[in-house]
Amino acid sequence: MNNRMTTEELKIKSINYRKKILKYIVGANAGHTGGSLSCTDILNVLYNHVLNVSPQNFSSPDRDRYVQSKGHCVEALFVVLADQGFFPEEDLNTLCKYKSHYIGHPTKKVKGVEQNTGALGHGLPICVGTAIAAKLDNKDFRVFTLMGDGELPEGSNWEAALSASHYKLDNLCAIVDKNSLQITAATADVMNTDPLDKKWEAFGWSVKIVNGNDIDELKAVFDSLPFEKGKPSVIIANTTKGKGVSFMENELKWHHGVPNKEQYEQAMNELDKSLAEVTA
C-alpha cells in the first residue's frame, strides 16, 4: 500500500485532475464529463494511496489489479494514468482522434489499462475471476473495480456478486460511484436499486457507505480493507455528478456534455479558486 501523499496533496491533485479532464474533453469535443468528474477523487485515492500498481511493476504478477467497469468515464482514468507515468500526458491531445489508442473507452492498447471495458456490467465479473485466480495461486494481490450506479441493473453484476461471496473473495473490493444520474434520467427513475447497501449485504458482501468526494473518508475506508475476513467488500461512494464545477453539478445534460469556450473558462476559474483555497 502506498502512503506517500498527504490529504492536502491529494486534494490539490484532484483539482488538477479535474482541470485536465475538462481540457482534454474540450480538445476532443467529446467525453463523459459529469461521470469523470464524480469519480475523480476515488481514482486519485486509489492510485496515489491504495494500489500497488506503477509503470515499473505493471508486468509483475504480484501487482494489485484495477478494472474500471464504468469505462465510459475513461477520461478520468487516462488523466490519472498519465500522471502516474504510464505514458506521456501529451498523448491525450489525440483523445478520440483518428487512429489514436486513446478512445472513449478503456483499451489494453493504452499502457496501464488492465482490461477493456465500456459495455456495462463487465468489470465485476472480470474481477471475480481474477480474485479467484489469486486465491488459487496463493497470491496476495488485491482486486478493485469501479462501477457506476447506472450499470448496476445489468444481471451480470449480480451473478458475479453471488460468485464473489460464494468463493469468500475477501481480496476483492467493488466501489460504486453513486452519483444518482445516468444518461437519460435519475438512476432511481430508470431502475431503482435502493436500498443499495441492503442488496449487497443480501448477496453476502460487507458494505460501507462513504462520501466519495471526501479524500479523508476515502483514505479511511480503503485503509480498513477487507471489511470482513472471508467476505468481498463493497464501498458505496456517494458522489456528485459534475463535481467541482458549479453549473455542471447534478445536471443531467453534463453526462456527456462538452463545455463551450465561455463555460470552459468559467470552469477553469472555479477550479483555480478551489485550488487557491486549498493551498492558502
C-alpha angles and dihedrals in degrees: 000000000000119000099168101120130066123224091255091051090050092050090052091048092051091055092048090048089054091051091052093046090056092044094056095041089054090046091052093039086223141075148105098274105172097047094044090054093047094055098040096099092048093053091044094055093041095054099034101038113015119028124081090214129120139145087261096057102029092113093048115110088217097061120112114255125231122186119183104216092178086066095165088076090063094133089075091049093048092051092050094046091051089051089052090056100251090131138351111282089227087071088074089069084079093056110147091354125135113287093001119138088214097087130155095278135044113275129180088232085080114077112247096026109121100195141003110255140158105113103095124258099025104103099068095048090050091050093048089056091046092049091049089051090052090053093048091049093045090239123156099211119122129228125220134182131182115214132184119232088232092063096051096093089068106111093220089070093060094044087054092046091055091049093048094057093040090057092042093236101186087158089069127086124182120193119200113206095211103191090147096227132092135178099289107023147331110323090235090058096046096047118339112221097174135155080049097170092055092050093053091045089052088055090055101260129135109237137203127177121211143164098264092204094055113094095200093050091048093050091049096048094047090047089057095059129163094042092198130010111249095019133092114241128230126190115203101205112195106210141168118246108233090018115190100024114083099212093046099049114113091348114135095208090067092064086104101349119139117216119236121228095277094044091048091052091049091049092050091049092051092048091047088052090051089049091052091051092052094047097041 
